Amino acid sequence: MSTLRKPANLQSVDPVWEAVRAGARQVLEKEPSLANMVVANVLNHDSFEAALAHRLATRLDHEDVSADLIRQAFAETLADSPEIADLARADLAATLERDPACHRAVEPLLYFKGYQAIQTHRFAHAMHKAGRRDFALYLQSRSSQVFQVDINPAVPMGKGIMLDHGTGLVIGETAVVGDNVSMLQNVTLGGTGKSDQDRHPKIGNGVLIGAGAKVLGNIRIGECSRIGAGSVVLKEVPPRVTVAGVPAKVIGEAGCAQPALVMDQVILVHDMTS
């Protein structure tokens, strides 16, 4: 059993971990053929942190760097940056709340590569800040291979992030992602030119970015705004509006107070033509 312990303030009650364990027991009961996976990744651990580190390391295992070495690096990183565990819990709760395909807390941990990619990035980002740049870059490379999600380890990301599917997501080095942001597959937060200065988007709190959207350059996306699927955003976006098109333009209000929580990507035809 793993010896990685949860923070002292969570020793007595950890509802997220209890929900994950309850879901794991359900899987074990309904699908005995998955027993080895469920026990190894969840039930054999005494904390959410240990299960998370084990699952990610197992997914990232490679002959270049073994799962054991990755688990050790994650344990060291958690000891120095325990906030990673709180952020991982917030992301799990966000996925459970926003993704209608997610029915139990154990599912993102075991199956959802968008969730797993975000947590891998959180470890890579902490390592990058701590001066372990090469290990962080390795995790970025390996995550891109395994999860098809490519996030530079320098990127700070807020809490409550949800990647729906995640495939094809690319986030460049000087981007910033706020709290409670939802992004779908094939989103790009990209730079322009070859300058090594600040060149990537800054995503405000509560933003929803639809599938295939491209946000390019050092521009601000205002809080609680909504970017339509397939849009190419080249200019600043005010708070609480919807933008769509190529190039994207403001077509109306965001449609609700928290687009990233509601996950409504439907943009009516009359909105596009008004």
PDB file of C-alpha atoms in Angstrom:
ATOM      1  CA  MET A   1       0.000   0.000   0.000  1.00  0.00           C
ATOM      2  CA  SER A   2       1.259   3.453  -0.820  1.00  0.00           C
ATOM      3  CA  THR A   3       2.687   5.538   2.021  1.00  0.00           C
ATOM      4  CA  LEU A   4       1.826   8.897   0.449  1.00  0.00           C
ATOM      5  CA  ARG A   5      -0.365  10.637   3.022  1.00  0.00           C
ATOM      6  CA  LYS A   6      -3.089  13.224   2.612  1.00  0.00           C
ATOM      7  CA  PRO A   7      -2.704  16.677   4.194  1.00  0.00           C
ATOM      8  CA  ALA A   8      -3.435  16.954   7.909  1.00  0.00           C
ATOM      9  CA  ASN A   9      -6.567  19.031   7.354  1.00  0.00           C
ATOM     10  CA  LEU A  10      -8.050  16.181   5.347  1.00  0.00           C
ATOM     11  CA  GLN A  11      -7.097  13.342   7.677  1.00  0.00           C
ATOM     12  CA  SER A  12     -10.522  13.057   9.297  1.00  0.00           C
ATOM     13  CA  VAL A  13     -12.931  13.703   6.404  1.00  0.00           C
ATOM     14  CA  ASP A  14     -12.217  13.634   2.693  1.00  0.00           C
ATOM     15  CA  PRO A  15     -15.536  13.449   0.816  1.00  0.00           C
ATOM     16  CA  VAL A  16     -13.892  13.378  -2.607  1.00  0.00           C
ATOM     17  CA  TRP A  17     -11.752  10.386  -1.681  1.00  0.00           C
ATOM     18  CA  GLU A  18     -14.716   8.611  -0.101  1.00  0.00           C
ATOM     19  CA  ALA A  19     -16.753   9.185  -3.269  1.00  0.00           C
ATOM     20  CA  VAL A  20     -13.910   7.829  -5.410  1.00  0.00           C
ATOM     21  CA  ARG A  21     -13.622   4.722  -3.226  1.00  0.00           C
ATOM     22  CA  ALA A  22     -17.391   4.177  -3.290  1.00  0.00           C
ATOM     23  CA  GLY A  23     -17.338   4.320  -7.077  1.00  0.00           C
ATOM     24  CA  ALA A  24     -14.414   1.924  -7.201  1.00  0.00           C
ATOM     25  CA  ARG A  25     -16.334  -0.598  -5.103  1.00  0.00           C
ATOM     26  CA  GLN A  26     -19.248  -0.288  -7.528  1.00  0.00           C
ATOM     27  CA  VAL A  27     -16.947  -1.018 -10.458  1.00  0.00           C
ATOM     28  CA  LEU A  28     -15.537  -4.003  -8.616  1.00  0.00           C
ATOM     29  CA  GLU A  29     -19.030  -5.370  -7.984  1.00  0.00           C
ATOM     30  CA  LYS A  30     -20.397  -4.800 -11.480  1.00  0.00           C
ATOM     31  CA  GLU A  31     -17.289  -5.642 -13.534  1.00  0.00           C
ATOM     32  CA  PRO A  32     -15.042  -8.170 -11.752  1.00  0.00           C
ATOM     33  CA  SER A  33     -12.811  -8.365 -14.819  1.00  0.00           C
ATOM     34  CA  LEU A  34     -11.515  -4.887 -13.913  1.00  0.00           C
ATOM     35  CA  ALA A  35     -10.643  -5.925 -10.359  1.00  0.00           C
ATOM     36  CA  ASN A  36      -6.873  -5.716 -10.797  1.00  0.00           C
ATOM     37  CA  MET A  37      -7.055  -2.186 -12.191  1.00  0.00           C
ATOM     38  CA  VAL A  38      -9.500  -0.941  -9.564  1.00  0.00           C
ATOM     39  CA  VAL A  39      -7.597  -2.400  -6.631  1.00  0.00           C
ATOM     40  CA  ALA A  40      -4.189  -1.276  -7.906  1.00  0.00           C
ATOM     41  CA  ASN A  41      -5.273   2.254  -8.714  1.00  0.00           C
ATOM     42  CA  VAL A  42      -7.803   3.030  -5.976  1.00  0.00           C
ATOM     43  CA  LEU A  43      -8.565   0.499  -3.258  1.00  0.00           C
ATOM     44  CA  ASN A  44      -4.924  -0.331  -2.546  1.00  0.00           C
ATOM     45  CA  HIS A  45      -4.267   3.268  -1.432  1.00  0.00           C
ATOM     46  CA  ASP A  46      -5.097   5.162   1.723  1.00  0.00           C
ATOM     47  CA  SER A  47      -5.428   8.650   0.232  1.00  0.00           C
ATOM     48  CA  PHE A  48      -6.608  10.465  -2.868  1.00  0.00           C
ATOM     49  CA  GLU A  49      -3.070  11.789  -3.379  1.00  0.00           C
ATOM     50  CA  ALA A  50      -1.582   8.307  -3.453  1.00  0.00           C
ATOM     51  CA  ALA A  51      -4.219   7.021  -5.870  1.00  0.00           C
ATOM     52  CA  LEU A  52      -3.788  10.024  -8.166  1.00  0.00           C
ATOM     53  CA  ALA A  53       0.001   9.709  -8.278  1.00  0.00           C
ATOM     54  CA  HIS A  54      -0.246   5.966  -8.903  1.00  0.00           C
ATOM     55  CA  ARG A  55      -2.807   6.246 -11.696  1.00  0.00           C
ATOM     56  CA  LEU A  56      -0.940   8.995 -13.517  1.00  0.00           C
ATOM     57  CA  ALA A  57       2.405   7.238 -13.189  1.00  0.00           C
ATOM     58  CA  THR A  58       0.889   4.021 -14.501  1.00  0.00           C
ATOM     59  CA  ARG A  59      -0.511   5.835 -17.533  1.00  0.00           C
ATOM     60  CA  LEU A  60       2.781   7.658 -18.172  1.00  0.00           C
ATOM     61  CA  ASP A  61       5.019   4.611 -17.693  1.00  0.00           C
ATOM     62  CA  HIS A  62       7.658   4.219 -20.411  1.00  0.00           C
ATOM     63  CA  GLU A  63      11.012   2.546 -20.841  1.00  0.00           C
ATOM     64  CA  ASP A  64      12.646   6.002 -20.744  1.00  0.00           C
ATOM     65  CA  VAL A  65      11.274   6.791 -17.277  1.00  0.00           C
ATOM     66  CA  SER A  66       9.519   4.070 -15.306  1.00  0.00           C
ATOM     67  CA  ALA A  67       6.267   4.414 -13.399  1.00  0.00           C
ATOM     68  CA  ASP A  68       8.186   3.939 -10.139  1.00  0.00           C
ATOM     69  CA  LEU A  69      10.455   6.904 -10.870  1.00  0.00           C
ATOM     70  CA  ILE A  70       7.481   9.040 -11.870  1.00  0.00           C
ATOM     71  CA  ARG A  71       5.619   8.112  -8.672  1.00  0.00           C
ATOM     72  CA  GLN A  72       8.681   9.061  -6.639  1.00  0.00           C
ATOM     73  CA  ALA A  73       8.937  12.419  -8.422  1.00  0.00           C
ATOM     74  CA  PHE A  74       5.222  13.030  -7.841  1.00  0.00           C
ATOM     75  CA  ALA A  75       5.545  12.217  -4.125  1.00  0.00           C
ATOM     76  CA  GLU A  76       8.435  14.680  -3.805  1.00  0.00           C
ATOM     77  CA  THR A  77       6.470  17.324  -5.684  1.00  0.00           C
ATOM     78  CA  LEU A  78       3.362  16.840  -3.542  1.00  0.00           C
ATOM     79  CA  ALA A  79       5.456  17.222  -0.407  1.00  0.00           C
ATOM     80  CA  ASP A  80       6.670  20.614  -1.648  1.00  0.00           C
ATOM     81  CA  SER A  81       3.415  21.676  -3.346  1.00  0.00           C
ATOM     82  CA  PRO A  82       0.494  20.093  -1.437  1.00  0.00           C
ATOM     83  CA  GLU A  83      -1.950  22.469  -3.155  1.00  0.00           C
ATOM     84  CA  ILE A  84      -1.804  20.151  -6.172  1.00  0.00           C
ATOM     85  CA  ALA A  85      -4.097  17.746  -4.319  1.00  0.00           C
ATOM     86  CA  ASP A  86      -6.697  20.436  -3.611  1.00  0.00           C
ATOM     87  CA  LEU A  87      -6.635  21.553  -7.241  1.00  0.00           C
ATOM     88  CA  ALA A  88      -7.036  17.949  -8.401  1.00  0.00           C
ATOM     89  CA  ARG A  89     -10.088  17.562  -6.161  1.00  0.00           C
ATOM     90  CA  ALA A  90     -11.582  20.782  -7.561  1.00  0.00           C
ATOM     91  CA  ASP A  91     -10.999  19.574 -11.133  1.00  0.00           C
ATOM     92  CA  LEU A  92     -12.615  16.247 -10.355  1.00  0.00           C
ATOM     93  CA  ALA A  93     -15.644  17.971  -8.855  1.00  0.00           C
ATOM     94  CA  ALA A  94     -15.854  20.238 -11.924  1.00  0.00           C
ATOM     95  CA  THR A  95     -15.811  17.252 -14.267  1.00  0.00           C
ATOM     96  CA  LEU A  96     -18.469  15.444 -12.282  1.00  0.00           C
ATOM     97  CA  GLU A  97     -20.659  18.558 -12.255  1.00  0.00           C
ATOM     98  CA  ARG A  98     -20.262  19.658 -15.878  1.00  0.00           C
ATOM     99  CA  ASP A  99     -19.808  16.488 -17.928  1.00  0.00           C
ATOM    100  CA  PRO A 100     -23.134  14.658 -18.406  1.00  0.00           C
ATOM    101  CA  ALA A 101     -21.171  11.526 -19.350  1.00  0.00           C
ATOM    102  CA  CYS A 102     -19.556  11.418 -15.902  1.00  0.00           C
ATOM    103  CA  HIS A 103     -21.695   9.676 -13.285  1.00  0.00           C
ATOM    104  CA  ARG A 104     -19.256   8.726 -10.503  1.00  0.00           C
ATOM    105  CA  ALA A 105     -16.243  10.420  -8.941  1.00  0.00           C
ATOM    106  CA  VAL A 106     -14.020   7.454  -9.771  1.00  0.00           C
ATOM    107  CA  GLU A 107     -14.513   7.802 -13.543  1.00  0.00           C
ATOM    108  CA  PRO A 108     -12.239  10.807 -14.233  1.00  0.00           C
ATOM    109  CA  LEU A 109      -9.472   9.261 -12.144  1.00  0.00           C
ATOM    110  CA  LEU A 110      -9.632   5.912 -13.928  1.00  0.00           C
ATOM    111  CA  TYR A 111     -10.771   6.721 -17.457  1.00  0.00           C
ATOM    112  CA  PHE A 112     -10.920  10.391 -18.498  1.00  0.00           C
ATOM    113  CA  LYS A 113      -7.748  11.482 -20.252  1.00  0.00           C
ATOM    114  CA  GLY A 114      -8.746  15.146 -20.127  1.00  0.00           C
ATOM    115  CA  TYR A 115      -8.718  14.988 -16.330  1.00  0.00           C
ATOM    116  CA  GLN A 116      -5.540  12.915 -16.261  1.00  0.00           C
ATOM    117  CA  ALA A 117      -3.792  15.339 -18.612  1.00  0.00           C
ATOM    118  CA  ILE A 118      -4.654  18.338 -16.435  1.00  0.00           C
ATOM    119  CA  GLN A 119      -3.307  16.606 -13.331  1.00  0.00           C
ATOM    120  CA  THR A 120      -0.109  15.622 -15.146  1.00  0.00           C
ATOM    121  CA  HIS A 121       0.274  19.272 -16.095  1.00  0.00           C
ATOM    122  CA  ARG A 122      -0.194  20.357 -12.492  1.00  0.00           C
ATOM    123  CA  PHE A 123       2.760  18.196 -11.449  1.00  0.00           C
ATOM    124  CA  ALA A 124       4.812  19.404 -14.418  1.00  0.00           C
ATOM    125  CA  HIS A 125       4.038  23.045 -13.600  1.00  0.00           C
ATOM    126  CA  ALA A 126       5.098  22.610  -9.976  1.00  0.00           C
ATOM    127  CA  MET A 127       8.322  20.928 -11.090  1.00  0.00           C
ATOM    128  CA  HIS A 128       8.956  23.707 -13.593  1.00  0.00           C
ATOM    129  CA  LYS A 129       8.602  26.334 -10.849  1.00  0.00           C
ATOM    130  CA  ALA A 130      10.904  24.299  -8.586  1.00  0.00           C
ATOM    131  CA  GLY A 131      13.679  24.255 -11.202  1.00  0.00           C
ATOM    132  CA  ARG A 132      13.127  20.697 -12.476  1.00  0.00           C
ATOM    133  CA  ARG A 133      12.571  21.978 -16.008  1.00  0.00           C
ATOM    134  CA  ASP A 134      13.751  18.869 -17.822  1.00  0.00           C
ATOM    135  CA  PHE A 135      11.488  16.521 -15.869  1.00  0.00           C
ATOM    136  CA  ALA A 136       8.625  18.950 -16.466  1.00  0.00           C
ATOM    137  CA  LEU A 137       9.313  18.990 -20.196  1.00  0.00           C
ATOM    138  CA  TYR A 138       9.471  15.198 -20.205  1.00  0.00           C
ATOM    139  CA  LEU A 139       6.041  15.042 -18.585  1.00  0.00           C
ATOM    140  CA  GLN A 140       4.704  17.471 -21.200  1.00  0.00           C
ATOM    141  CA  SER A 141       6.090  15.301 -23.993  1.00  0.00           C
ATOM    142  CA  ARG A 142       4.811  12.059 -22.487  1.00  0.00           C
ATOM    143  CA  SER A 143       1.379  13.563 -21.743  1.00  0.00           C
ATOM    144  CA  SER A 144       1.135  14.659 -25.363  1.00  0.00           C
ATOM    145  CA  GLN A 145       1.866  11.107 -26.474  1.00  0.00           C
ATOM    146  CA  VAL A 146      -0.494   9.384 -24.040  1.00  0.00           C
ATOM    147  CA  PHE A 147      -3.371  11.844 -23.722  1.00  0.00           C
ATOM    148  CA  GLN A 148      -3.015  13.910 -26.936  1.00  0.00           C
ATOM    149  CA  VAL A 149      -2.952  17.036 -24.759  1.00  0.00           C
ATOM    150  CA  ASP A 150       0.046  19.381 -25.060  1.00  0.00           C
ATOM    151  CA  ILE A 151       0.356  22.058 -22.345  1.00  0.00           C
ATOM    152  CA  ASN A 152       3.639  23.847 -21.748  1.00  0.00           C
ATOM    153  CA  PRO A 153       4.687  23.288 -18.116  1.00  0.00           C
ATOM    154  CA  ALA A 154       5.157  27.039 -17.576  1.00  0.00           C
ATOM    155  CA  VAL A 155       1.401  27.666 -17.927  1.00  0.00           C
ATOM    156  CA  PRO A 156      -0.404  28.520 -14.654  1.00  0.00           C
ATOM    157  CA  MET A 157      -3.911  27.078 -14.471  1.00  0.00           C
ATOM    158  CA  GLY A 158      -6.607  27.949 -11.947  1.00  0.00           C
ATOM    159  CA  LYS A 159      -8.858  25.583 -10.057  1.00  0.00           C
ATOM    160  CA  GLY A 160     -11.958  23.815 -11.327  1.00  0.00           C
ATOM    161  CA  ILE A 161     -10.667  23.167 -14.862  1.00  0.00           C
ATOM    162  CA  MET A 162     -12.598  20.773 -17.084  1.00  0.00           C
ATOM    163  CA  LEU A 163     -11.304  19.356 -20.365  1.00  0.00           C
ATOM    164  CA  ASP A 164     -14.089  17.595 -22.211  1.00  0.00           C
ATOM    165  CA  HIS A 165     -12.410  14.815 -24.245  1.00  0.00           C
ATOM    166  CA  GLY A 166      -9.177  16.827 -24.353  1.00  0.00           C
ATOM    167  CA  THR A 167      -7.873  15.384 -27.623  1.00  0.00           C
ATOM    168  CA  GLY A 168      -5.863  17.926 -29.589  1.00  0.00           C
ATOM    169  CA  LEU A 169      -5.686  20.602 -26.880  1.00  0.00           C
ATOM    170  CA  VAL A 170      -2.586  22.815 -27.213  1.00  0.00           C
ATOM    171  CA  ILE A 171      -1.627  25.588 -24.766  1.00  0.00           C
ATOM    172  CA  GLY A 172       1.508  27.637 -25.308  1.00  0.00           C
ATOM    173  CA  GLU A 173       4.165  28.754 -22.852  1.00  0.00           C
ATOM    174  CA  THR A 174       2.981  32.230 -21.811  1.00  0.00           C
ATOM    175  CA  ALA A 175      -0.753  31.481 -21.667  1.00  0.00           C
ATOM    176  CA  VAL A 176      -2.682  31.838 -18.404  1.00  0.00           C
ATOM    177  CA  VAL A 177      -5.917  29.976 -17.596  1.00  0.00           C
ATOM    178  CA  GLY A 178      -8.163  31.229 -14.792  1.00  0.00           C
ATOM    179  CA  ASP A 179     -10.544  29.426 -12.449  1.00  0.00           C
ATOM    180  CA  ASN A 180     -13.582  27.372 -13.506  1.00  0.00           C
ATOM    181  CA  VAL A 181     -12.689  27.271 -17.205  1.00  0.00           C
ATOM    182  CA  SER A 182     -14.101  24.588 -19.515  1.00  0.00           C
ATOM    183  CA  MET A 183     -12.445  23.656 -22.814  1.00  0.00           C
ATOM    184  CA  LEU A 184     -13.356  21.067 -25.393  1.00  0.00           C
ATOM    185  CA  GLN A 185     -11.305  19.078 -27.878  1.00  0.00           C
ATOM    186  CA  ASN A 186      -8.934  20.638 -30.418  1.00  0.00           C
ATOM    187  CA  VAL A 187      -8.734  23.997 -28.649  1.00  0.00           C
ATOM    188  CA  THR A 188      -5.536  25.985 -29.240  1.00  0.00           C
ATOM    189  CA  LEU A 189      -4.266  28.792 -27.040  1.00  0.00           C
ATOM    190  CA  GLY A 190      -1.465  29.801 -29.357  1.00  0.00           C
ATOM    191  CA  GLY A 191       1.114  32.503 -29.893  1.00  0.00           C
ATOM    192  CA  THR A 192       2.037  34.624 -32.861  1.00  0.00           C
ATOM    193  CA  GLY A 193       5.500  35.135 -34.288  1.00  0.00           C
ATOM    194  CA  LYS A 194       8.830  33.890 -32.952  1.00  0.00           C
ATOM    195  CA  SER A 195       9.264  36.311 -30.069  1.00  0.00           C
ATOM    196  CA  ASP A 196      10.072  34.652 -26.749  1.00  0.00           C
ATOM    197  CA  GLN A 197       8.156  37.345 -24.891  1.00  0.00           C
ATOM    198  CA  ASP A 198       4.552  37.264 -23.648  1.00  0.00           C
ATOM    199  CA  ARG A 199       2.708  35.976 -26.708  1.00  0.00           C
ATOM    200  CA  HIS A 200      -0.197  33.735 -25.628  1.00  0.00           C
ATOM    201  CA  PRO A 201      -3.800  34.309 -24.485  1.00  0.00           C
ATOM    202  CA  LYS A 202      -4.948  35.079 -20.962  1.00  0.00           C
ATOM    203  CA  ILE A 203      -8.218  33.240 -20.224  1.00  0.00           C
ATOM    204  CA  GLY A 204     -10.409  34.786 -17.540  1.00  0.00           C
ATOM    205  CA  ASN A 205     -12.440  32.960 -14.910  1.00  0.00           C
ATOM    206  CA  GLY A 206     -15.546  31.071 -15.984  1.00  0.00           C
ATOM    207  CA  VAL A 207     -14.800  31.028 -19.733  1.00  0.00           C
ATOM    208  CA  LEU A 208     -16.197  28.314 -22.024  1.00  0.00           C
ATOM    209  CA  ILE A 209     -14.112  27.546 -25.145  1.00  0.00           C
ATOM    210  CA  GLY A 210     -15.914  25.425 -27.723  1.00  0.00           C
ATOM    211  CA  ALA A 211     -14.497  22.547 -29.741  1.00  0.00           C
ATOM    212  CA  GLY A 212     -11.877  23.477 -32.315  1.00  0.00           C
ATOM    213  CA  ALA A 213     -11.605  27.125 -31.282  1.00  0.00           C
ATOM    214  CA  LYS A 214      -8.272  28.892 -31.798  1.00  0.00           C
ATOM    215  CA  VAL A 215      -7.306  31.810 -29.571  1.00  0.00           C
ATOM    216  CA  LEU A 216      -4.104  33.434 -30.823  1.00  0.00           C
ATOM    217  CA  GLY A 217      -1.783  36.069 -29.424  1.00  0.00           C
ATOM    218  CA  ASN A 218      -1.349  37.925 -26.155  1.00  0.00           C
ATOM    219  CA  ILE A 219      -5.018  38.831 -25.798  1.00  0.00           C
ATOM    220  CA  ARG A 220      -7.383  38.821 -22.853  1.00  0.00           C
ATOM    221  CA  ILE A 221     -10.535  36.696 -22.883  1.00  0.00           C
ATOM    222  CA  GLY A 222     -12.921  38.343 -20.423  1.00  0.00           C
ATOM    223  CA  GLU A 223     -14.419  36.408 -17.561  1.00  0.00           C
ATOM    224  CA  CYS A 224     -17.576  34.362 -18.086  1.00  0.00           C
ATOM    225  CA  SER A 225     -17.402  34.771 -21.863  1.00  0.00           C
ATOM    226  CA  ARG A 226     -18.164  32.073 -24.428  1.00  0.00           C
ATOM    227  CA  ILE A 227     -16.173  31.212 -27.563  1.00  0.00           C
ATOM    228  CA  GLY A 228     -18.094  29.338 -30.244  1.00  0.00           C
ATOM    229  CA  ALA A 229     -16.849  26.067 -31.697  1.00  0.00           C
ATOM    230  CA  GLY A 230     -14.467  26.496 -34.623  1.00  0.00           C
ATOM    231  CA  SER A 231     -13.904  30.201 -34.004  1.00  0.00           C
ATOM    232  CA  VAL A 232     -10.590  31.978 -34.534  1.00  0.00           C
ATOM    233  CA  VAL A 233     -10.140  34.679 -31.906  1.00  0.00           C
ATOM    234  CA  LEU A 234      -7.552  37.355 -32.704  1.00  0.00           C
ATOM    235  CA  LYS A 235      -8.752  40.274 -30.573  1.00  0.00           C
ATOM    236  CA  GLU A 236      -9.624  40.916 -26.934  1.00  0.00           C
ATOM    237  CA  VAL A 237     -12.975  39.549 -25.795  1.00  0.00           C
ATOM    238  CA  PRO A 238     -15.033  41.562 -23.277  1.00  0.00           C
ATOM    239  CA  PRO A 239     -16.472  39.834 -20.212  1.00  0.00           C
ATOM    240  CA  ARG A 240     -19.812  37.998 -20.415  1.00  0.00           C
ATOM    241  CA  VAL A 241     -20.254  37.948 -24.193  1.00  0.00           C
ATOM    242  CA  THR A 242     -20.373  35.287 -26.902  1.00  0.00           C
ATOM    243  CA  VAL A 243     -17.922  35.469 -29.795  1.00  0.00           C
ATOM    244  CA  ALA A 244     -18.008  33.279 -32.890  1.00  0.00           C
ATOM    245  CA  GLY A 245     -16.773  33.141 -36.450  1.00  0.00           C
ATOM    246  CA  VAL A 246     -13.546  33.422 -38.457  1.00  0.00           C
ATOM    247  CA  PRO A 247     -12.318  35.855 -37.387  1.00  0.00           C
ATOM    248  CA  ALA A 248     -14.470  35.862 -34.265  1.00  0.00           C
ATOM    249  CA  LYS A 249     -16.691  38.795 -33.405  1.00  0.00           C
ATOM    250  CA  VAL A 250     -19.082  39.563 -30.582  1.00  0.00           C
ATOM    251  CA  ILE A 251     -22.532  38.249 -31.478  1.00  0.00           C
ATOM    252  CA  GLY A 252     -24.357  38.722 -28.193  1.00  0.00           C
ATOM    253  CA  GLU A 253     -24.340  38.072 -24.497  1.00  0.00           C
ATOM    254  CA  ALA A 254     -22.872  34.906 -23.008  1.00  0.00           C
ATOM    255  CA  GLY A 255     -26.340  33.446 -22.481  1.00  0.00           C
ATOM    256  CA  CYS A 256     -25.915  32.786 -18.766  1.00  0.00           C
ATOM    257  CA  ALA A 257     -23.912  33.956 -15.778  1.00  0.00           C
ATOM    258  CA  GLN A 258     -21.448  31.038 -15.849  1.00  0.00           C
ATOM    259  CA  PRO A 259     -21.010  29.580 -19.375  1.00  0.00           C
ATOM    260  CA  ALA A 260     -18.233  27.234 -18.297  1.00  0.00           C
ATOM    261  CA  LEU A 261     -20.517  25.620 -15.730  1.00  0.00           C
ATOM    262  CA  VAL A 262     -23.574  25.335 -17.987  1.00  0.00           C
ATOM    263  CA  MET A 263     -21.598  24.012 -21.004  1.00  0.00           C
ATOM    264  CA  ASP A 264     -24.137  25.326 -23.534  1.00  0.00           C
ATOM    265  CA  GLN A 265     -22.347  25.545 -26.879  1.00  0.00           C
ATOM    266  CA  VAL A 266     -25.407  26.136 -29.046  1.00  0.00           C
ATOM    267  CA  ILE A 267     -25.301  29.478 -30.848  1.00  0.00           C
ATOM    268  CA  LEU A 268     -28.554  30.283 -32.579  1.00  0.00           C
ATOM    269  CA  VAL A 269     -28.599  31.323 -36.242  1.00  0.00           C
ATOM    270  CA  HIS A 270     -30.235  34.672 -35.494  1.00  0.00           C
ATOM    271  CA  ASP A 271     -27.365  35.430 -33.107  1.00  0.00           C
ATOM    272  CA  MET A 272     -24.863  34.960 -35.916  1.00  0.00           C
ATOM    273  CA  THR A 273     -26.761  37.241 -38.288  1.00  0.00           C
ATOM    274  CA  SER A 274     -27.868  39.960 -35.879  1.00  0.00           C
TER     275      SER A 274
END
